[in-house]
Amino acid sequence: MIPEPLKKFIDLFSKIPGVGLRQAYRIAFWFLKHNKAFMYAYGFSLKEMADTLAVCSQCFFVFEKRTEEQTFCVICSDKSRDHTVIAVVEKETDLISIEKTKQYRGLYHILGGLITPDEHNNHDLRLKELMERIDRNPQTKEIILAISHTAQGDLTAMELEKMMKPFAINITRLGLGLPRGAEVEFADEDTLSNAIRSRK
Amino acid sequence: MIPEPLKKFIDLFSKIPGVGLRQAYRIAFWFLKHNKAFMYAYGFSLKEMADTLAVCSQCFFVFEKRTEEQTFCVICSDKSRDHTVIAVVEKETDLISIEKTKQYRGLYHILGGLITPDEHNNHDLRLKELMERIDRNPQTKEIILAISHTAQGDLTAMELEKMMKPFAINITRLGLGLPRGAEVEFADEDTLSNAIRSRK
């Protein structure tokens, strides 16, 4: 009773993270309420992403690949940026958030996740790639661990510091303090202590 | 810094119901972790839906359109089904759920939503189409209001009954009672009263 192309759509879209079977059905019927051109636009947008985007061989951010030789993203190939500093981030959207501040002019390294105590999950992280990159680029002066101040973020920062010891590079981490808009009265003790220590 | 094809993807996918800007970003980078063929499959599935599926001119369910002349879905064109009974449902997935029970052999009418007290929202519902359909098919003997027993469902059922009065057709509604697996002790008064009344 359910047409084959619809079944296929549901099967594929229910696999997208955060989308289950029920939402996949809802999305399918939402699409079918629109016209052909509307659905084509979505299909084409996916095809265009597949055809034109590539992942930077150095920092692992995406970029529009215009020639076969191009392997570096816009940021890594920007000569006006500071190539002696690398900010290590968990994921692509962290890079985007930092870029939006316009406060940082160095390079990035996208880890692709955080280190977990369960070692099995860590083989997907680009840890080896980071070490090789630092080894390959002796001009690297500073590594900023732009990683969340959570338990898993702290573990990751600790492990990264250990791994980078042989390189004798300056390793820093994003400052702790009160977030903009936070009221002193309601800040937790830990946040407040950090805000006092990092006063200026 | 964000490549144009990625921006376009985010812009389109963040418009899907239940998917916001943040999840659209997450979905985009999830796609980019996979290979080209993977993304193509999703794009193709959307194109295939657009190219092959149509909405039934009678009940508004989807079907695979194989010839230009075909305007009825698999259910409406099935001669072995009882064409004298129409189950009115809110949405496509309700039809699918009822079909799964294999207890119903009549036809359907997908309203496309429920009636709200705010009249402005009711013009998208296929109310006129239902009335015209009953008018066109004098063999119709029964209309089953297969609509949720909620406040909005009750309002919809009431309005539909009013609208169908001139046709002098038998109008029924899905039975009320205890849902399978429910414990008597924890059933609310209303549910329990209905279960007692519909005992057999």
Coordinates of C-alpha atoms in Angstrom, one line a residue:
Chain A
M1 CA 0.0 0.0 0.0
I2 CA 3.0 2.3 0.6
P3 CA 4.6 3.1 -2.8
E4 CA 8.2 1.8 -3.2
P5 CA 9.8 5.3 -3.8
L6 CA 8.2 6.5 -0.5
K7 CA 9.4 3.4 1.3
K8 CA 13.0 4.1 0.1
F9 CA 12.8 7.7 1.1
I10 CA 11.6 6.7 4.6
D11 CA 14.3 4.1 4.9
L12 CA 17.0 6.6 4.0
F13 CA 15.8 9.6 5.9
S14 CA 15.0 7.8 9.1
K15 CA 18.7 7.1 9.3
I16 CA 19.6 10.8 9.6
P17 CA 20.8 11.6 13.2
G18 CA 17.9 13.0 15.2
V19 CA 15.3 11.9 12.6
G20 CA 13.4 8.7 13.5
L21 CA 10.9 6.6 11.6
R22 CA 7.9 8.8 12.6
Q23 CA 9.6 12.1 11.6
A24 CA 10.8 10.5 8.3
Y25 CA 7.1 9.8 7.5
R26 CA 6.1 13.3 8.5
I27 CA 8.9 14.8 6.3
A28 CA 7.9 12.6 3.3
F29 CA 4.3 13.8 3.4
W30 CA 5.4 17.3 3.9
F31 CA 7.5 17.1 0.7
L32 CA 4.6 15.5 -1.1
K33 CA 2.4 18.5 -0.2
H34 CA 4.8 20.6 -2.3
N35 CA 5.4 20.6 -6.0
K36 CA 8.0 18.7 -8.0
A37 CA 10.3 21.7 -8.3
F38 CA 10.4 22.0 -4.5
M39 CA 11.5 18.4 -4.1
Y40 CA 14.0 18.8 -7.0
A41 CA 15.6 21.7 -5.2
Y42 CA 16.3 19.6 -2.2
G43 CA 17.6 16.7 -4.2
F44 CA 19.8 19.0 -6.2
S45 CA 21.2 20.7 -3.1
L46 CA 22.4 17.3 -1.9
K47 CA 23.9 16.4 -5.2
E48 CA 25.6 19.8 -5.4
M49 CA 27.1 19.3 -1.9
A50 CA 28.4 15.8 -3.0
D51 CA 29.8 17.2 -6.3
T52 CA 31.5 20.4 -5.1
L53 CA 32.5 20.0 -1.5
A54 CA 35.6 18.4 -0.2
V55 CA 37.2 18.0 3.3
C56 CA 40.5 19.9 3.9
S57 CA 43.4 17.5 4.1
Q58 CA 45.0 19.7 6.9
C59 CA 42.2 20.9 9.2
F60 CA 39.3 18.7 8.0
F61 CA 36.9 21.7 7.5
V62 CA 34.8 21.6 4.2
F63 CA 35.6 23.7 1.2
E64 CA 34.4 24.2 -2.4
K65 CA 36.8 22.2 -4.5
R66 CA 37.4 24.1 -7.8
T67 CA 40.5 22.2 -9.1
E68 CA 41.7 18.7 -8.7
E69 CA 45.0 20.0 -7.0
Q70 CA 43.1 21.9 -4.3
T71 CA 43.4 20.0 -1.0
F72 CA 43.3 22.9 1.5
C73 CA 40.3 24.8 2.7
V74 CA 39.8 28.6 2.4
I75 CA 41.2 29.1 5.9
C76 CA 44.3 26.9 5.5
S77 CA 45.2 28.4 2.2
D78 CA 44.8 32.0 3.4
K79 CA 48.3 33.4 3.6
S80 CA 47.2 36.4 5.6
R81 CA 46.3 34.2 8.5
D82 CA 48.7 33.2 11.3
H83 CA 50.0 29.8 10.4
T84 CA 51.9 29.4 13.7
V85 CA 48.7 29.0 15.8
I86 CA 46.3 26.1 15.6
A87 CA 43.0 26.0 17.5
V88 CA 41.9 22.4 18.1
V89 CA 38.1 22.2 18.1
E90 CA 35.7 19.3 18.6
K91 CA 33.5 19.8 15.5
E92 CA 32.9 21.9 12.4
T93 CA 30.2 24.1 14.0
D94 CA 32.7 25.1 16.8
L95 CA 35.0 26.4 14.1
I96 CA 32.1 28.4 12.6
S97 CA 31.2 29.9 16.0
I98 CA 34.8 31.0 16.5
E99 CA 35.1 32.4 13.0
K100 CA 31.9 34.5 13.7
T101 CA 33.7 36.3 16.6
K102 CA 36.3 37.6 14.1
Q103 CA 38.8 37.5 17.0
Y104 CA 40.9 34.7 15.8
R105 CA 43.2 34.7 12.8
G106 CA 45.1 31.4 13.2
L107 CA 44.3 28.0 11.8
Y108 CA 42.1 25.1 13.0
H109 CA 42.2 21.4 13.5
I110 CA 38.8 19.6 13.7
L111 CA 39.1 16.6 16.0
G112 CA 35.8 15.1 15.0
G113 CA 34.7 14.4 18.6
L114 CA 36.1 14.3 22.1
I115 CA 38.2 11.6 23.9
T116 CA 36.2 9.2 26.0
P117 CA 37.5 7.0 28.8
D118 CA 36.3 4.1 26.7
E119 CA 39.2 3.8 24.3
H120 CA 37.3 2.0 21.6
N121 CA 35.5 5.2 20.6
N122 CA 38.7 7.2 20.1
H123 CA 39.9 5.7 16.8
D124 CA 37.7 8.0 14.8
L125 CA 39.3 11.2 16.2
R126 CA 42.0 12.9 14.2
L127 CA 44.6 12.7 16.9
K128 CA 47.4 11.0 14.9
E129 CA 46.7 13.6 12.1
L130 CA 47.2 16.4 14.6
M131 CA 50.5 15.0 15.9
E132 CA 51.8 14.5 12.3
R133 CA 50.7 18.0 11.4
I134 CA 52.6 19.6 14.3
D135 CA 55.6 17.4 13.4
R136 CA 55.4 18.5 9.8
N137 CA 55.1 22.2 10.7
P138 CA 57.9 23.1 13.0
Q139 CA 56.8 26.8 12.8
T140 CA 53.8 26.0 15.0
K141 CA 54.1 28.1 18.2
E142 CA 50.8 27.7 19.9
I143 CA 48.0 25.2 20.2
I144 CA 44.8 26.6 21.6
L145 CA 42.5 23.8 23.0
A146 CA 39.2 25.4 22.0
I147 CA 37.3 22.6 23.7
S148 CA 34.2 22.9 26.0
H149 CA 34.9 23.1 29.7
T150 CA 33.0 19.9 30.4
A151 CA 34.2 16.6 32.0
Q152 CA 34.7 15.1 28.6
G153 CA 36.3 18.3 27.3
D154 CA 38.7 18.4 30.3
L155 CA 39.7 14.7 29.7
T156 CA 40.4 15.5 26.0
A157 CA 42.4 18.6 26.9
M158 CA 44.5 16.6 29.4
E159 CA 45.2 13.8 26.9
L160 CA 46.1 16.2 24.2
E161 CA 48.5 18.0 26.5
K162 CA 50.2 14.7 27.3
M163 CA 50.4 13.8 23.6
M164 CA 51.9 17.2 22.7
K165 CA 54.6 17.3 25.4
P166 CA 57.4 16.1 23.1
F167 CA 56.9 19.1 20.8
A168 CA 57.5 21.8 23.4
I169 CA 54.8 24.1 22.1
N170 CA 52.8 26.6 24.0
I171 CA 49.5 25.0 24.8
T172 CA 46.5 27.2 26.0
R173 CA 42.9 26.7 26.6
L174 CA 39.8 29.0 26.2
G175 CA 39.4 31.3 29.2
L176 CA 36.9 30.5 32.0
G177 CA 34.6 33.1 33.5
L178 CA 31.1 34.5 33.5
P179 CA 29.2 34.1 30.2
R180 CA 27.9 37.5 28.8
G181 CA 24.5 38.2 30.3
A182 CA 25.0 36.0 33.4
E183 CA 24.1 37.4 36.8
V184 CA 26.8 37.1 39.5
E185 CA 24.1 36.1 42.1
F186 CA 23.1 33.0 40.1
A187 CA 26.6 31.9 38.9
D188 CA 27.8 28.6 40.3
E189 CA 30.8 28.7 42.7
D190 CA 33.1 27.2 40.1
T191 CA 32.3 29.7 37.4
L192 CA 32.5 32.6 39.9
S193 CA 35.9 31.4 41.2
N194 CA 37.2 31.2 37.6
A195 CA 35.8 34.7 36.9
I196 CA 37.6 36.1 39.9
R197 CA 40.9 34.5 39.0
S198 CA 40.6 35.7 35.3
R199 CA 39.7 39.2 36.3
K200 CA 41.4 42.0 34.4
Chain B
M1 CA 34.1 30.8 5.1
I2 CA 31.0 28.5 4.8
P3 CA 30.9 27.2 1.2
E4 CA 27.9 28.3 -0.9
P5 CA 26.5 24.8 -1.6
L6 CA 26.6 24.1 2.2
K7 CA 24.8 27.4 2.9
K8 CA 22.1 26.5 0.4
F9 CA 21.7 23.0 1.9
I10 CA 21.4 24.5 5.4
D11 CA 18.9 27.1 4.2
L12 CA 16.7 24.4 2.6
F13 CA 17.0 21.7 5.3
S14 CA 16.4 24.0 8.2
K15 CA 12.9 24.6 6.7
I16 CA 11.9 21.0 7.1
P17 CA 9.3 20.7 10.0
G18 CA 11.1 19.6 13.2
V19 CA 14.5 20.5 11.8
G20 CA 16.0 23.8 12.9
L21 CA 19.2 25.6 11.9
R22 CA 21.3 23.7 14.4
Q23 CA 20.1 20.3 13.3
A24 CA 20.5 21.3 9.6
Y25 CA 24.2 22.0 10.3
R26 CA 24.5 18.7 12.1
I27 CA 22.8 16.9 9.2
A28 CA 25.1 18.6 6.6
F29 CA 28.3 17.6 8.4
W30 CA 26.9 14.1 8.9
F31 CA 26.4 13.9 5.1
L32 CA 29.9 15.2 4.4
K33 CA 31.4 12.5 6.6
H34 CA 30.0 10.0 4.0
N35 CA 31.0 9.5 0.4
K36 CA 29.5 10.9 -2.7
A37 CA 27.5 7.8 -3.5
F38 CA 25.8 8.1 -0.1
M39 CA 24.7 11.7 -0.7
Y40 CA 23.6 10.9 -4.3
A41 CA 21.3 8.1 -2.9
Y42 CA 19.5 10.7 -0.8
G43 CA 19.3 13.2 -3.6
F44 CA 18.0 10.6 -6.0
S45 CA 15.4 9.3 -3.5
L46 CA 13.9 12.8 -3.4
K47 CA 14.0 13.1 -7.2
E48 CA 12.4 9.7 -7.5
M49 CA 9.6 10.7 -5.1
A50 CA 9.0 13.9 -7.1
D51 CA 9.0 12.0 -10.4
T52 CA 6.9 9.0 -9.6
L53 CA 4.5 9.8 -6.8
A54 CA 1.1 11.5 -7.2
V55 CA -1.7 12.3 -4.8
C56 CA -5.0 10.4 -5.4
S57 CA -7.7 12.7 -6.7
Q58 CA -10.3 10.9 -4.6
C59 CA -8.8 10.1 -1.1
F60 CA -5.6 12.2 -1.3
F61 CA -3.3 9.3 -0.4
V62 CA -0.1 8.9 -2.4
F63 CA 0.4 6.4 -5.2
E64 CA 3.0 5.5 -7.8
K65 CA 1.7 7.1 -11.1
R66 CA 2.5 4.7 -14.0
T67 CA 0.3 6.2 -16.7
E68 CA -0.9 9.7 -17.3
E69 CA -4.6 8.6 -17.0
Q70 CA -4.1 7.1 -13.5
T71 CA -5.6 9.5 -10.9
F72 CA -6.7 7.0 -8.3
C73 CA -4.4 5.4 -5.6
V74 CA -4.0 1.6 -5.1
I75 CA -6.8 1.6 -2.5
C76 CA -9.4 3.6 -4.4
S77 CA -8.8 1.6 -7.6
D78 CA -9.0 -1.8 -5.7
K79 CA -12.4 -3.3 -6.9
S80 CA -12.3 -5.9 -4.1
R81 CA -12.6 -3.3 -1.4
D82 CA -15.9 -2.0 -0.1
H83 CA -16.6 1.2 -2.0
T84 CA -19.7 2.0 0.1
V85 CA -17.7 2.9 3.2
I86 CA -15.3 5.8 3.7
A87 CA -13.1 6.3 6.7
V88 CA -12.2 9.9 7.2
V89 CA -8.7 10.3 8.7
E90 CA -6.7 13.3 9.7
K91 CA -3.5 12.4 8.0
E92 CA -1.7 9.9 5.7
T93 CA 0.0 8.1 8.6
D94 CA -3.4 7.4 10.2
L95 CA -4.4 5.6 7.0
I96 CA -1.2 3.6 7.2
S97 CA -1.9 2.6 10.8
I98 CA -5.4 1.5 10.0
E99 CA -4.2 -0.5 7.0
K100 CA -1.8 -2.3 9.2
T101 CA -4.6 -3.7 11.3
K102 CA -6.0 -5.5 8.2
Q103 CA -9.4 -5.0 9.8
Y104 CA -10.7 -2.5 7.4
R105 CA -11.6 -3.1 3.7
G106 CA -13.4 0.2 2.8
L107 CA -12.0 3.4 1.3
Y108 CA -10.5 6.5 2.9
H109 CA -10.6 10.3 2.8
I110 CA -7.5 12.2 4.1
L111 CA -8.7 15.5 5.6
G112 CA -5.2 17.0 5.9
G113 CA -5.7 18.2 9.4
L114 CA -8.4 18.8 12.0
I115 CA -11.0 21.6 12.3
T116 CA -9.9 24.3 14.7
P117 CA -12.2 26.9 16.4
D118 CA -10.2 29.5 14.6
E119 CA -11.9 29.3 11.1
H120 CA -8.9 30.7 9.3
N121 CA -7.0 27.5 9.6
N122 CA -9.7 25.3 8.1
H123 CA -9.5 26.3 4.4
D124 CA -6.6 23.8 3.8
L125 CA -8.8 20.9 4.9
R126 CA -10.4 18.7 2.3
L127 CA -14.0 19.3 3.6
K128 CA -15.6 20.5 0.3
E129 CA -13.9 17.6 -1.5
L130 CA -15.4 15.1 1.0
M131 CA -18.9 16.6 0.5
E132 CA -18.6 16.6 -3.2
R133 CA -17.3 13.0 -3.1
I134 CA -20.3 11.8 -1.1
D135 CA -22.6 13.7 -3.4
R136 CA -20.9 12.1 -6.5
N137 CA -21.1 8.6 -5.0
P138 CA -24.7 7.9 -3.9
Q139 CA -23.8 4.3 -3.1
T140 CA -21.9 5.5 0.0
K141 CA -23.6 3.8 3.0
E142 CA -21.3 4.6 5.9
I143 CA -18.8 7.3 6.9
I144 CA -16.4 6.2 9.7
L145 CA -14.9 9.2 11.5
A146 CA -11.5 7.6 12.2
I147 CA -10.4 10.7 14.1
S148 CA -8.6 10.9 17.5
H149 CA -10.7 11.3 20.6
T150 CA -9.2 14.6 21.6
A151 CA -10.8 18.0 22.0
Q152 CA -9.9 19.0 18.5
G153 CA -10.9 15.6 17.1
D154 CA -14.3 15.8 18.8
L155 CA -14.8 19.3 17.4
T156 CA -13.9 18.0 13.9
A157 CA -16.3 15.0 14.3
M158 CA -19.1 17.3 15.4
E159 CA -18.7 19.7 12.5
L160 CA -18.4 16.8 10.0
E161 CA -21.6 15.3 11.3
K162 CA -23.3 18.6 10.9
M163 CA -22.1 19.0 7.3
M164 CA -23.1 15.5 6.4
K165 CA -26.6 15.7 7.7
P166 CA -28.3 16.4 4.3
F167 CA -26.9 13.1 3.0
A168 CA -28.7 10.8 5.4
I169 CA -25.7 8.4 5.6
N170 CA -24.8 6.2 8.6
I171 CA -22.0 8.1 10.5
T172 CA -19.9 6.2 13.0
R173 CA -16.8 6.9 15.1
L174 CA -13.9 4.7 16.3
G175 CA -14.8 2.9 19.5
L176 CA -13.7 4.2 22.9
G177 CA -12.3 1.9 25.6
L178 CA -9.2 0.7 27.3
P179 CA -6.1 0.6 25.1
R180 CA -4.4 -2.8 24.8
G181 CA -1.9 -3.2 27.7
A182 CA -3.6 -0.7 29.9
E183 CA -4.3 -1.5 33.5
V184 CA -7.8 -0.9 34.8
E185 CA -6.4 0.6 38.1
F186 CA -4.6 3.4 36.2
A187 CA -7.2 4.2 33.6
D188 CA -8.9 7.6 33.9
E189 CA -12.5 7.7 34.8
D190 CA -13.7 8.8 31.3
T191 CA -11.8 5.9 29.6
L192 CA -13.1 3.4 32.1
S193 CA -16.7 4.6 31.7
N194 CA -16.4 4.2 27.9
A195 CA -14.9 0.7 28.4
I196 CA -17.8 -0.3 30.5
R197 CA -20.3 1.0 28.1
S198 CA -18.6 -0.7 25.1
R199 CA -18.2 -4.0 26.9
K200 CA -19.1 -7.2 24.9

